[in-house]
Amino acid sequence: MSDCLFCKIVAGDIPAEKLYEDDNVIAFSDINAQAPLHALVIPKKHIATINDLQADDAELIGRMYLAAKQIAADAGYAEQGYRTVMNCGESAGQTVFHIHLHVLAGRDLAWPPG
Ligand code: 5GP
Ligand code: ZN
């Protein structure tokens, strides 16, 4: 998707602080971090929202969570805990329409979310 911000990060056209990469997934620091660790885990393949997921994306979603687990562990937050969030659609606060898993850690996180 030529006009997608996160596809441009995948392509290297927009710089990002990369935290993880494998064949299918990359993760980078959120530009507007909401916690000491705020990573975004994304598939290299463009998928706009959770609503666009297909059955054969199931493994990809699992790999995104494995990346989140590794990023949290590498940053030292495995035991303390961390939050993973994927917003779907405007009312949920999705602003970039390429799915991304937020990984937040390093402060107490309120529940329920706003
Ligand atoms: P959403 O609101 O869609 O769930 O999350 C989008 C996230 O992308 C936001 O937390 C926002 O700060 C982050 N973001 C937006 N533009 C950029 C960018 O150019 N680079 C990086 N690293 N993060 C971005
Ligand atoms: Zn994209």
CSV table of N, CA and C and ligand atoms in Angstrom, one decimal:
chain,number,residue,atom,x,y,z
A,1,MET,N,0.9,-1.2,0.0
A,1,MET,CA,0.0,0.0,0.0
A,1,MET,C,0.9,1.2,0.0
A,2,SER,N,0.9,2.0,-1.1
A,2,SER,CA,1.9,3.0,-1.3
A,2,SER,C,1.6,4.2,-0.4
A,3,ASP,N,0.3,4.4,0.0
A,3,ASP,CA,0.0,5.6,0.9
A,3,ASP,C,-0.2,5.2,2.3
A,4,CYS,N,0.3,4.0,2.7
A,4,CYS,CA,0.2,3.6,4.1
A,4,CYS,C,1.5,3.9,4.9
A,5,LEU,N,1.3,4.7,6.0
A,5,LEU,CA,2.5,5.0,6.8
A,5,LEU,C,3.3,3.8,7.3
A,6,PHE,N,2.6,2.8,7.8
A,6,PHE,CA,3.4,1.7,8.3
A,6,PHE,C,4.0,0.8,7.2
A,7,CYS,N,3.4,0.8,6.0
A,7,CYS,CA,4.0,0.1,4.9
A,7,CYS,C,5.3,0.9,4.5
A,8,LYS,N,5.3,2.2,4.7
A,8,LYS,CA,6.5,3.0,4.4
A,8,LYS,C,7.6,2.7,5.4
A,9,ILE,N,7.2,2.4,6.6
A,9,ILE,CA,8.2,2.0,7.6
A,9,ILE,C,8.8,0.7,7.3
A,10,VAL,N,7.9,-0.3,6.9
A,10,VAL,CA,8.4,-1.6,6.5
A,10,VAL,C,9.4,-1.5,5.4
A,11,ALA,N,9.0,-0.6,4.4
A,11,ALA,CA,9.9,-0.5,3.2
A,11,ALA,C,11.2,0.3,3.5
A,12,GLY,N,11.3,0.9,4.7
A,12,GLY,CA,12.4,1.7,5.1
A,12,GLY,C,12.4,3.2,4.5
A,13,ASP,N,11.2,3.6,4.0
A,13,ASP,CA,11.1,4.9,3.4
A,13,ASP,C,10.9,6.0,4.5
A,14,ILE,N,10.4,5.5,5.7
A,14,ILE,CA,10.2,6.4,6.8
A,14,ILE,C,11.0,5.7,8.0
A,15,PRO,N,11.9,6.5,8.6
A,15,PRO,CA,12.7,5.9,9.7
A,15,PRO,C,11.9,5.5,10.9
A,16,ALA,N,12.3,4.5,11.6
A,16,ALA,CA,11.7,4.1,12.9
A,16,ALA,C,12.8,3.4,13.7
A,17,GLU,N,12.6,3.5,15.1
A,17,GLU,CA,13.5,2.9,16.0
A,17,GLU,C,13.1,1.4,16.1
A,18,LYS,N,13.8,0.5,15.3
A,18,LYS,CA,13.4,-0.9,15.2
A,18,LYS,C,13.8,-1.6,16.5
A,19,LEU,N,12.8,-2.4,17.0
A,19,LEU,CA,13.0,-3.2,18.2
A,19,LEU,C,13.1,-4.7,17.9
A,20,TYR,N,12.5,-5.1,16.8
A,20,TYR,CA,12.4,-6.5,16.5
A,20,TYR,C,12.1,-6.6,15.0
A,21,GLU,N,12.6,-7.7,14.4
A,21,GLU,CA,12.3,-8.0,13.0
A,21,GLU,C,12.5,-9.5,12.7
A,22,ASP,N,11.5,-10.0,12.0
A,22,ASP,CA,11.7,-11.4,11.4
A,22,ASP,C,11.1,-11.3,10.0
A,23,ASP,N,10.9,-12.5,9.4
A,23,ASP,CA,10.4,-12.5,8.0
A,23,ASP,C,9.1,-11.9,7.8
A,24,ASN,N,8.2,-11.9,8.8
A,24,ASN,CA,6.8,-11.5,8.6
A,24,ASN,C,6.4,-10.3,9.5
A,25,VAL,N,7.2,-10.0,10.4
A,25,VAL,CA,6.8,-9.0,11.5
A,25,VAL,C,7.9,-8.0,11.7
A,26,ILE,N,7.6,-6.8,12.0
A,26,ILE,CA,8.6,-5.9,12.6
A,26,ILE,C,7.9,-5.1,13.7
A,27,ALA,N,8.8,-4.6,14.6
A,27,ALA,CA,8.3,-3.8,15.7
A,27,ALA,C,9.2,-2.6,15.9
A,28,PHE,N,8.7,-1.5,16.3
A,28,PHE,CA,9.4,-0.3,16.5
A,28,PHE,C,8.8,0.6,17.6
A,29,SER,N,9.6,1.5,18.1
A,29,SER,CA,9.0,2.4,19.1
A,29,SER,C,8.0,3.3,18.6
A,30,ASP,N,6.9,3.5,19.4
A,30,ASP,CA,5.9,4.5,19.0
A,30,ASP,C,6.5,5.9,19.1
A,31,ILE,N,6.2,6.7,18.1
A,31,ILE,CA,6.7,8.1,18.1
A,31,ILE,C,6.2,9.0,19.2
A,32,ASN,N,5.0,8.6,19.8
A,32,ASN,CA,4.4,9.3,20.8
A,32,ASN,C,4.2,8.4,22.0
A,33,ALA,N,5.3,7.9,22.6
A,33,ALA,CA,5.2,6.9,23.6
A,33,ALA,C,4.4,7.3,24.8
A,34,GLN,N,3.5,6.3,25.2
A,34,GLN,CA,2.6,6.5,26.3
A,34,GLN,C,3.1,5.8,27.6
A,35,ALA,N,4.3,5.2,27.5
A,35,ALA,CA,4.8,4.5,28.7
A,35,ALA,C,6.3,4.3,28.4
A,36,PRO,N,7.2,4.0,29.4
A,36,PRO,CA,8.6,3.9,29.1
A,36,PRO,C,8.9,2.9,28.0
A,37,LEU,N,8.2,1.8,27.9
A,37,LEU,CA,8.2,0.9,26.7
A,37,LEU,C,6.9,1.1,26.0
A,38,HIS,N,6.9,1.5,24.8
A,38,HIS,CA,5.7,1.6,23.9
A,38,HIS,C,6.2,1.2,22.5
A,39,ALA,N,6.0,-0.1,22.3
A,39,ALA,CA,6.3,-0.7,20.9
A,39,ALA,C,5.1,-0.9,20.1
A,40,LEU,N,5.2,-0.9,18.8
A,40,LEU,CA,4.2,-1.2,17.9
A,40,LEU,C,4.7,-2.4,17.1
A,41,VAL,N,3.9,-3.5,17.2
A,41,VAL,CA,4.3,-4.7,16.4
A,41,VAL,C,3.3,-4.8,15.3
A,42,ILE,N,3.9,-4.9,14.1
A,42,ILE,CA,3.1,-4.9,12.9
A,42,ILE,C,3.5,-6.0,11.9
A,43,PRO,N,2.5,-6.5,11.1
A,43,PRO,CA,2.9,-7.5,10.1
A,43,PRO,C,3.5,-6.7,8.9
A,44,LYS,N,4.4,-7.3,8.2
A,44,LYS,CA,5.0,-6.6,7.0
A,44,LYS,C,3.9,-6.5,5.9
A,45,LYS,N,3.0,-7.5,5.9
A,45,LYS,CA,1.9,-7.5,5.0
A,45,LYS,C,0.9,-6.4,5.4
A,46,HIS,N,0.3,-5.7,4.5
A,46,HIS,CA,-0.7,-4.7,4.8
A,46,HIS,C,-2.0,-5.4,5.1
A,47,ILE,N,-2.5,-5.1,6.3
A,47,ILE,CA,-3.9,-5.5,6.7
A,47,ILE,C,-4.4,-4.3,7.4
A,48,ALA,N,-5.6,-3.7,6.9
A,48,ALA,CA,-6.0,-2.4,7.4
A,48,ALA,C,-6.5,-2.5,8.9
A,49,THR,N,-7.4,-3.5,9.1
A,49,THR,CA,-8.0,-3.5,10.5
A,49,THR,C,-8.2,-5.0,10.8
A,50,ILE,N,-8.6,-5.3,12.1
A,50,ILE,CA,-8.9,-6.6,12.5
A,50,ILE,C,-10.0,-7.2,11.6
A,51,ASN,N,-10.9,-6.3,11.2
A,51,ASN,CA,-12.0,-6.7,10.4
A,51,ASN,C,-11.6,-7.3,9.0
A,52,ASP,N,-10.4,-7.0,8.6
A,52,ASP,CA,-9.8,-7.5,7.4
A,52,ASP,C,-9.1,-8.8,7.5
A,53,LEU,N,-8.9,-9.3,8.7
A,53,LEU,CA,-8.2,-10.6,8.9
A,53,LEU,C,-8.9,-11.8,8.2
A,54,GLN,N,-8.1,-12.6,7.7
A,54,GLN,CA,-8.6,-13.9,7.1
A,54,GLN,C,-8.1,-15.1,7.9
A,55,ALA,N,-8.7,-16.2,7.7
A,55,ALA,CA,-8.3,-17.4,8.4
A,55,ALA,C,-6.8,-17.7,8.3
A,56,ASP,N,-6.3,-17.5,7.1
A,56,ASP,CA,-4.8,-17.8,6.9
A,56,ASP,C,-3.9,-16.7,7.5
A,57,ASP,N,-4.5,-15.7,8.2
A,57,ASP,CA,-3.6,-14.8,8.9
A,57,ASP,C,-3.4,-15.2,10.4
A,58,ALA,N,-4.0,-16.3,10.7
A,58,ALA,CA,-4.0,-16.7,12.2
A,58,ALA,C,-2.6,-16.9,12.7
A,59,GLU,N,-1.7,-17.5,11.9
A,59,GLU,CA,-0.3,-17.7,12.3
A,59,GLU,C,0.4,-16.4,12.5
A,60,LEU,N,0.1,-15.5,11.5
A,60,LEU,CA,0.7,-14.2,11.6
A,60,LEU,C,0.4,-13.4,12.9
A,61,ILE,N,-0.9,-13.5,13.3
A,61,ILE,CA,-1.3,-12.9,14.5
A,61,ILE,C,-0.6,-13.5,15.7
A,62,GLY,N,-0.4,-14.8,15.7
A,62,GLY,CA,0.3,-15.5,16.7
A,62,GLY,C,1.8,-15.0,16.8
A,63,ARG,N,2.4,-14.8,15.6
A,63,ARG,CA,3.8,-14.4,15.5
A,63,ARG,C,3.9,-13.0,16.1
A,64,MET,N,2.9,-12.1,15.9
A,64,MET,CA,2.9,-10.8,16.5
A,64,MET,C,3.0,-10.9,18.0
A,65,TYR,N,2.2,-11.8,18.6
A,65,TYR,CA,2.2,-11.9,20.0
A,65,TYR,C,3.5,-12.5,20.5
A,66,LEU,N,4.1,-13.4,19.8
A,66,LEU,CA,5.5,-13.9,20.1
A,66,LEU,C,6.5,-12.8,20.1
A,67,ALA,N,6.4,-11.9,19.1
A,67,ALA,CA,7.3,-10.7,19.0
A,67,ALA,C,7.1,-9.8,20.3
A,68,ALA,N,5.8,-9.6,20.6
A,68,ALA,CA,5.5,-8.7,21.8
A,68,ALA,C,6.1,-9.3,23.0
A,69,LYS,N,6.0,-10.6,23.2
A,69,LYS,CA,6.5,-11.3,24.4
A,69,LYS,C,8.1,-11.1,24.4
A,70,GLN,N,8.7,-11.2,23.3
A,70,GLN,CA,10.2,-11.1,23.2
A,70,GLN,C,10.6,-9.7,23.5
A,71,ILE,N,9.9,-8.7,23.0
A,71,ILE,CA,10.2,-7.3,23.2
A,71,ILE,C,10.1,-6.9,24.7
A,72,ALA,N,9.0,-7.4,25.3
A,72,ALA,CA,8.8,-7.1,26.7
A,72,ALA,C,9.9,-7.8,27.5
A,73,ALA,N,10.2,-9.0,27.2
A,73,ALA,CA,11.2,-9.7,28.0
A,73,ALA,C,12.6,-9.0,27.8
A,74,ASP,N,12.9,-8.7,26.5
A,74,ASP,CA,14.2,-8.0,26.3
A,74,ASP,C,14.3,-6.7,27.0
A,75,ALA,N,13.2,-6.0,27.2
A,75,ALA,CA,13.2,-4.7,27.9
A,75,ALA,C,13.1,-4.9,29.4
A,76,GLY,N,13.0,-6.2,29.9
A,76,GLY,CA,13.0,-6.4,31.3
A,76,GLY,C,11.6,-6.4,32.0
A,77,TYR,N,10.5,-6.5,31.2
A,77,TYR,CA,9.2,-6.3,31.8
A,77,TYR,C,8.4,-7.6,31.9
A,78,ALA,N,9.0,-8.7,31.6
A,78,ALA,CA,8.2,-10.0,31.5
A,78,ALA,C,7.5,-10.3,32.9
A,79,GLU,N,8.2,-10.1,34.0
A,79,GLU,CA,7.7,-10.4,35.3
A,79,GLU,C,6.7,-9.3,35.8
A,80,GLN,N,7.2,-8.0,35.6
A,80,GLN,CA,6.4,-6.9,36.1
A,80,GLN,C,5.0,-6.8,35.4
A,81,GLY,N,5.1,-7.1,34.1
A,81,GLY,CA,3.8,-7.1,33.3
A,81,GLY,C,3.8,-6.0,32.3
A,82,TYR,N,2.9,-6.2,31.3
A,82,TYR,CA,2.8,-5.2,30.2
A,82,TYR,C,1.4,-5.4,29.6
A,83,ARG,N,1.1,-4.4,28.8
A,83,ARG,CA,-0.2,-4.5,28.1
A,83,ARG,C,-0.1,-4.6,26.6
A,84,THR,N,-0.9,-5.4,26.0
A,84,THR,CA,-0.9,-5.5,24.5
A,84,THR,C,-2.3,-5.0,24.1
A,85,VAL,N,-2.4,-4.1,23.2
A,85,VAL,CA,-3.7,-3.6,22.7
A,85,VAL,C,-3.7,-3.5,21.2
A,86,MET,N,-4.8,-3.9,20.6
A,86,MET,CA,-4.9,-3.6,19.1
A,86,MET,C,-6.3,-3.0,19.0
A,87,ASN,N,-6.3,-1.7,18.6
A,87,ASN,CA,-7.5,-0.9,18.4
A,87,ASN,C,-8.1,-1.3,17.0
A,88,CYS,N,-9.4,-1.4,16.9
A,88,CYS,CA,-10.0,-1.6,15.6
A,88,CYS,C,-11.1,-0.6,15.3
A,89,GLY,N,-10.8,0.3,14.4
A,89,GLY,CA,-11.8,1.3,14.0
A,89,GLY,C,-11.7,2.6,14.7
A,90,GLU,N,-12.3,3.6,14.2
A,90,GLU,CA,-12.2,4.9,14.7
A,90,GLU,C,-12.6,5.1,16.2
A,91,SER,N,-13.8,4.5,16.5
A,91,SER,CA,-14.3,4.6,17.9
A,91,SER,C,-13.4,4.0,18.9
A,92,ALA,N,-12.6,3.0,18.5
A,92,ALA,CA,-11.6,2.4,19.4
A,92,ALA,C,-10.3,3.2,19.5
A,93,GLY,N,-10.2,4.2,18.6
A,93,GLY,CA,-9.0,5.0,18.6
A,93,GLY,C,-8.0,4.6,17.6
A,94,GLN,N,-8.3,3.8,16.6
A,94,GLN,CA,-7.4,3.4,15.6
A,94,GLN,C,-7.2,4.6,14.7
A,95,THR,N,-5.9,5.0,14.5
A,95,THR,CA,-5.6,6.2,13.6
A,95,THR,C,-4.7,5.8,12.5
A,96,VAL,N,-4.0,4.7,12.6
A,96,VAL,CA,-3.2,4.2,11.4
A,96,VAL,C,-3.9,2.9,11.0
A,97,PHE,N,-4.3,2.8,9.7
A,97,PHE,CA,-5.1,1.7,9.3
A,97,PHE,C,-4.2,0.6,8.6
A,98,HIS,N,-3.2,0.1,9.4
A,98,HIS,CA,-2.4,-1.0,9.1
A,98,HIS,C,-2.3,-1.6,10.5
A,99,ILE,N,-2.8,-2.8,10.7
A,99,ILE,CA,-2.9,-3.3,12.1
A,99,ILE,C,-1.6,-3.3,12.8
A,100,HIS,N,-1.7,-3.0,14.1
A,100,HIS,CA,-0.5,-2.9,15.0
A,100,HIS,C,-0.9,-3.2,16.4
A,101,LEU,N,0.0,-4.0,17.0
A,101,LEU,CA,-0.2,-4.4,18.4
A,101,LEU,C,0.6,-3.4,19.3
A,102,HIS,N,0.0,-2.6,20.1
A,102,HIS,CA,0.7,-1.8,21.1
A,102,HIS,C,1.2,-2.7,22.2
A,103,VAL,N,2.5,-2.4,22.6
A,103,VAL,CA,3.1,-3.1,23.8
A,103,VAL,C,3.5,-2.1,24.7
A,104,LEU,N,2.9,-2.0,25.9
A,104,LEU,CA,3.1,-0.9,26.8
A,104,LEU,C,3.6,-1.5,28.1
A,105,ALA,N,4.6,-0.8,28.7
A,105,ALA,CA,5.1,-1.3,30.0
A,105,ALA,C,6.0,-0.2,30.6
A,106,GLY,N,6.2,-0.4,32.0
A,106,GLY,CA,7.1,0.5,32.7
A,106,GLY,C,6.4,1.5,33.5
A,107,ARG,N,5.1,1.4,33.6
A,107,ARG,CA,4.3,2.3,34.5
A,107,ARG,C,3.0,1.5,34.9
A,108,ASP,N,2.4,1.9,35.9
A,108,ASP,CA,1.1,1.3,36.3
A,108,ASP,C,0.1,1.7,35.2
A,109,LEU,N,-0.6,0.8,34.6
A,109,LEU,CA,-1.6,1.1,33.6
A,109,LEU,C,-3.0,0.9,34.1
A,110,ALA,N,-3.8,1.9,34.0
A,110,ALA,CA,-5.2,1.9,34.6
A,110,ALA,C,-6.1,0.9,33.8
A,111,TRP,N,-7.1,0.4,34.5
A,111,TRP,CA,-8.1,-0.4,33.9
A,111,TRP,C,-9.4,-0.1,34.5
A,112,PRO,N,-10.5,0.1,33.9
A,112,PRO,CA,-10.7,0.0,32.4
A,112,PRO,C,-10.0,1.2,31.7
A,113,PRO,N,-9.6,0.9,30.4
A,113,PRO,CA,-9.0,2.0,29.6
A,113,PRO,C,-10.1,3.1,29.3
A,114,GLY,N,-9.6,4.2,28.9
A,114,GLY,CA,-10.5,5.3,28.6
A,114,GLY,C,-11.4,5.1,27.4
B,1,5GP,P1,-3.6,3.7,16.9
B,1,5GP,O1,-4.1,5.0,17.4
B,1,5GP,O2,-3.9,3.6,15.4
B,1,5GP,O3,-4.0,2.5,17.7
B,1,5GP,O4,-2.0,3.8,17.0
B,1,5GP,C1,-1.2,4.4,16.1
B,1,5GP,C2,0.1,4.7,16.8
B,1,5GP,O5,1.0,5.0,15.8
B,1,5GP,C3,0.0,5.9,17.7
B,1,5GP,O6,0.3,5.5,19.0
B,1,5GP,C4,1.0,6.9,17.1
B,1,5GP,O7,1.7,7.6,18.1
B,1,5GP,C5,1.9,6.0,16.3
B,1,5GP,N1,2.5,6.7,15.1
B,1,5GP,C6,1.9,7.5,14.3
B,1,5GP,N2,2.7,7.9,13.3
B,1,5GP,C7,3.9,7.3,13.6
B,1,5GP,C8,5.2,7.4,13.0
B,1,5GP,O8,5.4,8.0,11.9
B,1,5GP,N3,6.2,6.6,13.5
B,1,5GP,C9,6.0,5.9,14.7
B,1,5GP,N4,7.0,5.2,15.1
B,1,5GP,N5,4.8,5.8,15.3
B,1,5GP,C10,3.8,6.5,14.8
B,2,ZN,ZN,0.2,-0.8,5.3
